[in-house]
């Protein structure tokens, strides 16, 4: 397939990708259209590694973006990985030019744990 033009671009969490791919696969199956191997592999990967629903992951990203030192790319990465400790969070921020205080790390972890309930 040759892409001629990108119409828009949006950051999505893995859980949102899973929801979108599932919907597309269901539509294709209803119409009797075969789902390609690469599509099935992408859907399997999304199902295997997404831990929360697409709606909860988008809510988590929205909450994280309200924080002062949060970039959209990092918020999506946190929603995909769902870190469980300060060390895991620090590894996500390893390439950034700033570090987070323990209070900021705890706030992020609180949001993550809330999303996983």
XYZ file of N, CA and C in Angstrom:
351
model
N 0.841 -1.167 0.000
C 0.000 0.000 0.000
C 0.890 1.235 0.000
N 0.582 2.185 -0.831
C 1.340 3.420 -0.911
C 0.503 4.523 -0.276
N 1.096 5.187 0.705
C 0.408 6.289 1.372
C 0.763 7.573 0.642
N -0.245 8.280 0.184
C -0.001 9.498 -0.567
C 0.084 10.722 0.321
N -0.729 10.736 1.372
C -0.783 11.928 2.203
C -1.266 11.553 3.597
N -0.643 12.114 4.595
C -1.086 11.913 5.966
C -2.114 13.002 6.265
N -3.322 12.593 6.613
C -4.391 13.554 6.860
C -4.317 14.158 8.254
N -4.030 13.322 9.248
C -3.841 13.812 10.607
C -3.028 12.803 11.394
N -2.560 13.237 12.525
C -1.731 12.383 13.356
C -2.143 12.594 14.800
N -2.260 11.488 15.526
C -2.713 11.562 16.910
C -2.022 10.478 17.718
N -1.607 10.813 18.923
C -1.009 9.821 19.814
C -2.120 8.972 20.422
N -1.960 7.656 20.331
C -2.929 6.730 20.899
C -2.230 5.795 21.860
N -2.943 5.411 22.897
C -2.412 4.400 23.805
C -2.643 3.029 23.174
N -1.936 2.049 23.663
C -2.084 0.692 23.153
C -3.509 0.171 23.380
N -4.109 0.550 24.486
C -5.481 0.118 24.770
C -6.459 0.720 23.759
N -6.236 1.958 23.358
C -7.099 2.580 22.351
C -6.904 1.909 20.993
N -5.665 1.556 20.683
C -5.381 0.845 19.439
C -6.101 -0.494 19.433
N -6.080 -1.186 20.573
C -6.775 -2.471 20.680
C -8.262 -2.297 20.393
N -8.873 -1.269 20.978
C -10.302 -1.029 20.751
C -10.597 -0.747 19.279
N -9.760 0.053 18.649
C -9.961 0.400 17.244
C -9.791 -0.831 16.351
N -8.718 -1.586 16.581
C -8.473 -2.780 15.764
C -9.563 -3.831 15.960
N -10.045 -3.978 17.178
C -11.124 -4.933 17.446
C -12.387 -4.540 16.687
N -12.709 -3.258 16.714
C -13.892 -2.768 16.003
C -13.765 -3.003 14.499
N -12.601 -2.706 13.940
C -12.382 -2.908 12.507
C -12.466 -4.393 12.153
N -11.860 -5.252 12.974
C -11.887 -6.694 12.716
C -13.319 -7.219 12.750
N -14.100 -6.767 13.716
C -15.498 -7.193 13.805
C -16.288 -6.759 12.577
N -16.070 -5.515 12.130
C -16.768 -5.020 10.937
C -16.403 -5.846 9.713
N -15.119 -6.166 9.582
C -14.681 -6.957 8.425
C -15.259 -8.363 8.473
N -15.305 -8.955 9.638
C -15.852 -10.316 9.756
C -17.347 -10.328 9.422
N -18.067 -9.292 9.860
C -19.502 -9.206 9.549
C -19.738 -9.113 8.048
N -18.850 -8.425 7.347
C -18.985 -8.262 5.899
C -18.396 -9.434 5.127
N -17.775 -10.371 5.852
C -17.190 -11.530 5.189
C -15.835 -11.245 4.560
N -15.205 -10.171 4.966
C -13.888 -9.818 4.436
C -12.821 -10.470 5.318
N -11.845 -11.067 4.673
C -10.785 -11.731 5.421
C -9.883 -10.697 6.106
N -9.512 -11.007 7.340
C -8.612 -10.135 8.098
C -7.187 -10.604 7.822
N -6.344 -9.689 7.360
C -4.979 -10.030 6.956
C -4.142 -10.504 8.139
N -3.126 -11.286 7.832
C -2.227 -11.839 8.851
C -1.572 -10.735 9.685
N -1.044 -9.712 9.031
C -0.366 -8.631 9.758
C -1.344 -7.891 10.665
N -2.577 -7.756 10.220
C -3.605 -7.112 11.041
C -3.895 -7.962 12.274
N -4.032 -9.273 12.071
C -4.286 -10.177 13.194
C -3.141 -10.160 14.192
N -1.907 -10.094 13.700
C -0.735 -10.038 14.581
C -0.735 -8.736 15.386
N -1.062 -7.635 14.754
C -1.120 -6.347 15.453
C -2.207 -6.371 16.530
N -3.360 -6.932 16.199
C -4.456 -7.037 17.158
C -4.063 -7.947 18.322
N -3.424 -9.068 18.030
C -2.986 -9.983 19.083
C -2.002 -9.286 20.029
N -1.069 -8.547 19.462
C -0.095 -7.813 20.281
C -0.809 -6.811 21.189
N -1.740 -6.062 20.632
C -2.473 -5.060 21.419
C -3.287 -5.729 22.524
N -3.913 -6.847 22.223
C -4.698 -7.564 23.235
C -3.806 -8.122 24.339
N -2.644 -8.592 23.952
C -1.752 -9.222 24.915
C -1.119 -8.206 25.879
N -0.811 -7.011 25.401
C -0.043 -6.076 26.217
C -0.832 -4.910 26.789
N -2.050 -4.693 26.356
C -2.840 -3.614 26.966
C -3.504 -4.156 28.228
N -3.373 -3.413 29.305
C -3.822 -3.904 30.605
C -5.128 -3.270 31.071
N -5.494 -2.147 30.479
C -6.729 -1.469 30.852
C -7.516 -1.143 29.586
N -8.716 -0.634 29.752
C -9.549 -0.305 28.597
C -9.067 0.989 27.938
N -9.483 1.181 26.714
C -9.120 2.396 25.990
C -9.641 3.656 26.663
N -10.847 3.553 27.216
C -11.444 4.702 27.900
C -10.643 5.075 29.147
N -10.277 4.076 29.939
C -9.495 4.347 31.153
C -8.107 4.881 30.805
N -7.511 4.367 29.736
C -6.186 4.840 29.358
C -6.237 6.298 28.899
N -7.298 6.688 28.193
C -7.429 8.084 27.758
C -7.660 8.994 28.964
N -8.449 8.532 29.942
C -8.652 9.307 31.172
C -7.332 9.487 31.915
N -6.525 8.431 31.974
C -5.219 8.506 32.633
C -4.325 9.521 31.925
N -4.289 9.475 30.610
C -3.472 10.431 29.855
C -3.940 11.860 30.125
N -5.238 12.074 30.163
C -5.774 13.416 30.433
C -5.349 13.916 31.807
N -5.431 13.046 32.811
C -5.007 13.432 34.163
C -3.513 13.724 34.203
N -2.743 12.892 33.546
C -1.291 13.090 33.548
C -0.895 14.387 32.858
N -1.606 14.754 31.809
C -1.276 15.980 31.087
C -1.549 17.242 31.900
N -2.326 17.112 32.953
C -2.573 18.257 33.828
C -1.365 18.568 34.708
N -0.461 17.591 34.849
C 0.728 17.796 35.670
C 1.714 18.707 34.944
N 2.530 19.402 35.724
C 3.414 20.430 35.187
C 4.497 19.887 34.243
N 5.175 18.836 34.627
C 6.310 18.336 33.847
C 5.926 17.130 32.990
N 4.789 17.195 32.353
C 4.307 16.049 31.581
C 4.175 16.423 30.114
N 4.781 15.617 29.268
C 4.654 15.765 27.821
C 3.661 14.712 27.329
N 2.958 14.973 26.230
C 2.001 13.994 25.716
C 2.618 12.625 25.423
N 3.812 12.607 24.876
C 4.462 11.330 24.547
C 4.727 10.519 25.810
N 5.164 11.182 26.863
C 5.450 10.490 28.118
C 4.155 10.019 28.771
N 3.107 10.829 28.695
C 1.819 10.432 29.275
C 1.292 9.166 28.604
N 1.411 9.088 27.297
C 0.959 7.897 26.566
C 1.831 6.706 26.933
N 3.130 6.919 27.054
C 4.034 5.822 27.429
C 3.690 5.291 28.822
N 3.386 6.193 29.749
C 2.995 5.769 31.100
C 1.691 4.975 31.053
N 0.733 5.431 30.247
C -0.542 4.724 30.132
C -0.361 3.345 29.489
N 0.621 3.198 28.624
C 0.885 1.899 28.000
C 1.589 0.942 28.952
N 2.579 1.458 29.666
C 3.413 0.603 30.520
C 2.788 0.369 31.890
N 2.096 1.381 32.414
C 1.514 1.342 33.756
C 2.565 0.964 34.807
N 3.548 1.832 34.991
C 4.627 1.538 35.948
C 4.087 1.368 37.363
N 4.745 0.497 38.134
C 4.289 0.170 39.476
C 5.184 0.729 40.569
N 6.306 1.341 40.201
C 7.231 1.835 41.218
C 7.892 3.135 40.745
N 8.520 3.804 41.685
C 9.244 5.034 41.355
C 10.380 4.751 40.376
N 11.057 3.624 40.563
C 12.172 3.287 39.678
C 11.712 3.087 38.237
N 10.580 2.454 38.057
C 10.044 2.271 36.712
C 9.697 3.624 36.089
N 9.136 4.517 36.895
C 8.825 5.862 36.400
C 10.097 6.620 36.043
N 11.102 6.514 36.886
C 12.369 7.207 36.611
C 12.981 6.725 35.297
N 12.837 5.445 34.991
C 13.382 4.935 33.735
C 12.662 5.534 32.523
N 11.384 5.837 32.667
C 10.639 6.488 31.587
C 11.144 7.910 31.380
N 11.514 8.578 32.468
C 12.006 9.957 32.413
C 13.521 10.036 32.244
N 14.205 8.940 31.999
C 15.670 8.916 31.976
C 16.274 9.857 30.930
N 15.638 10.031 29.797
C 16.197 10.871 28.737
C 15.822 12.346 28.875
N 14.979 12.668 29.815
C 14.553 14.054 29.991
C 15.642 14.860 30.694
N 15.603 16.159 30.535
C 16.614 17.043 31.117
C 16.306 17.423 32.556
N 15.235 16.908 33.078
C 14.851 17.224 34.447
C 14.487 15.939 35.178
N 14.473 16.018 36.487
C 14.066 14.865 37.294
C 12.827 15.250 38.085
N 12.096 14.266 38.480
C 10.876 14.498 39.250
C 11.149 14.260 40.728
N 10.465 15.029 41.553
C 10.571 14.824 42.994
C 9.780 13.574 43.374
N 10.007 13.090 44.587
C 9.267 11.917 45.060
C 7.768 12.191 45.110
N 7.388 13.419 45.446
C 5.966 13.777 45.495
C 5.337 13.704 44.105
N 6.070 14.182 43.092
C 5.556 14.128 41.724
C 5.454 12.678 41.239
N 6.441 11.885 41.571
C 6.399 10.469 41.200
C 5.229 9.763 41.873
N 5.005 10.067 43.144
C 3.894 9.452 43.870
C 2.542 9.864 43.288
N 2.438 11.116 42.849
C 1.186 11.585 42.236
C 0.904 10.807 40.952
N 1.937 10.606 40.142
C 1.766 9.838 38.903
C 1.368 8.407 39.222
N 2.036 7.805 40.200
C 1.706 6.427 40.577
C 0.284 6.318 41.109
N -0.172 7.329 41.845
C -1.560 7.330 42.321
C -2.532 7.311 41.147
N -2.258 8.121 40.134
C -3.109 8.132 38.933
C -3.106 6.765 38.244
N -1.924 6.148 38.174
C -1.805 4.850 37.511
C -2.611 3.793 38.276
N -2.439 3.758 39.611
C -3.151 2.768 40.412
C -4.663 2.986 40.344
N -5.064 4.246 40.296
C -6.498 4.576 40.182
C -7.054 4.061 38.848
N -6.283 4.193 37.791
C -6.745 3.740 36.470
C -6.850 2.218 36.407
N -6.034 1.532 37.180
C -6.022 0.060 37.138
C -7.135 -0.561 37.969
N -7.822 0.219 38.789
C -8.914 -0.323 39.625
C -10.117 -0.677 38.792
